[in-house]
Amino acid sequence: MSTPSSLRPAPSAAPRTPDELSAQLVDRLVARDVDGVVALYEPTAVLELPDGRVAVGHDDIRAFYTRALAAHRPVRAGIPRRPLVRGDLALTTTVLPMSAGAGGATCEVARRQPDGTWRWIIDRPAVR
């Protein structure tokens, strides 16, 4: 019998739909796969950090996730909302659980790549 996790692509497979981005982020965070997490972003993507600063590009995003995963905090998945898609752009959001210490939601902009996969270009992981 199939379970939802068995229906997801392998963590190394690039997301083929905007829906897969959030699921793969959680899978890669749980696996402590920093390079896999970074691969979900375009090379020049921007990520808002918890202190309000912005990480720009793969090197900055990698440095942030390396520090964040070194803290060994448990990863708690939120509830992804259906992406809003217009052509090659998508707005992805996830409602965050209060148990994660965050509450609120995430807000991301993803873009379809020339090969048909999707990557985030803008990521605000905490909107309150």
PDB file of C-alpha atoms in Angstrom, residues 3-5 22-23 30 47 50-52 74 76-77 92-93 95-96 108 117:
ATOM      1  CA  THR A   3       1.928   6.093   1.695  1.00  0.00           C
ATOM      2  CA  PRO A   4       2.217   9.811   0.944  1.00  0.00           C
ATOM      3  CA  SER A   5       5.983   9.731   1.516  1.00  0.00           C
ATOM      4  CA  SER A  22       7.876  22.351   0.289  1.00  0.00           C
ATOM      5  CA  ALA A  23       7.727  18.568   0.642  1.00  0.00           C
ATOM      6  CA  VAL A  30      15.145  16.043   8.092  1.00  0.00           C
ATOM      7  CA  LEU A  47      16.126  34.160   1.545  1.00  0.00           C
ATOM      8  CA  PRO A  50      15.250  35.270  11.094  1.00  0.00           C
ATOM      9  CA  ASP A  51      16.956  38.571  12.026  1.00  0.00           C
ATOM     10  CA  GLY A  52      15.542  40.344   8.949  1.00  0.00           C
ATOM     11  CA  PRO A  74      13.638  19.085  15.158  1.00  0.00           C
ATOM     12  CA  ARG A  76       8.279  20.214  11.959  1.00  0.00           C
ATOM     13  CA  ALA A  77       6.357  20.284   8.714  1.00  0.00           C
ATOM     14  CA  THR A  92       3.951  28.845  -2.582  1.00  0.00           C
ATOM     15  CA  THR A  93       2.850  29.115   1.045  1.00  0.00           C
ATOM     16  CA  VAL A  95       0.891  27.387   7.283  1.00  0.00           C
ATOM     17  CA  LEU A  96       3.334  26.817  10.139  1.00  0.00           C
ATOM     18  CA  GLU A 108       7.832  31.953  -1.530  1.00  0.00           C
ATOM     19  CA  THR A 117      11.768  21.758 -12.816  1.00  0.00           C
TER      20      THR A 117
END
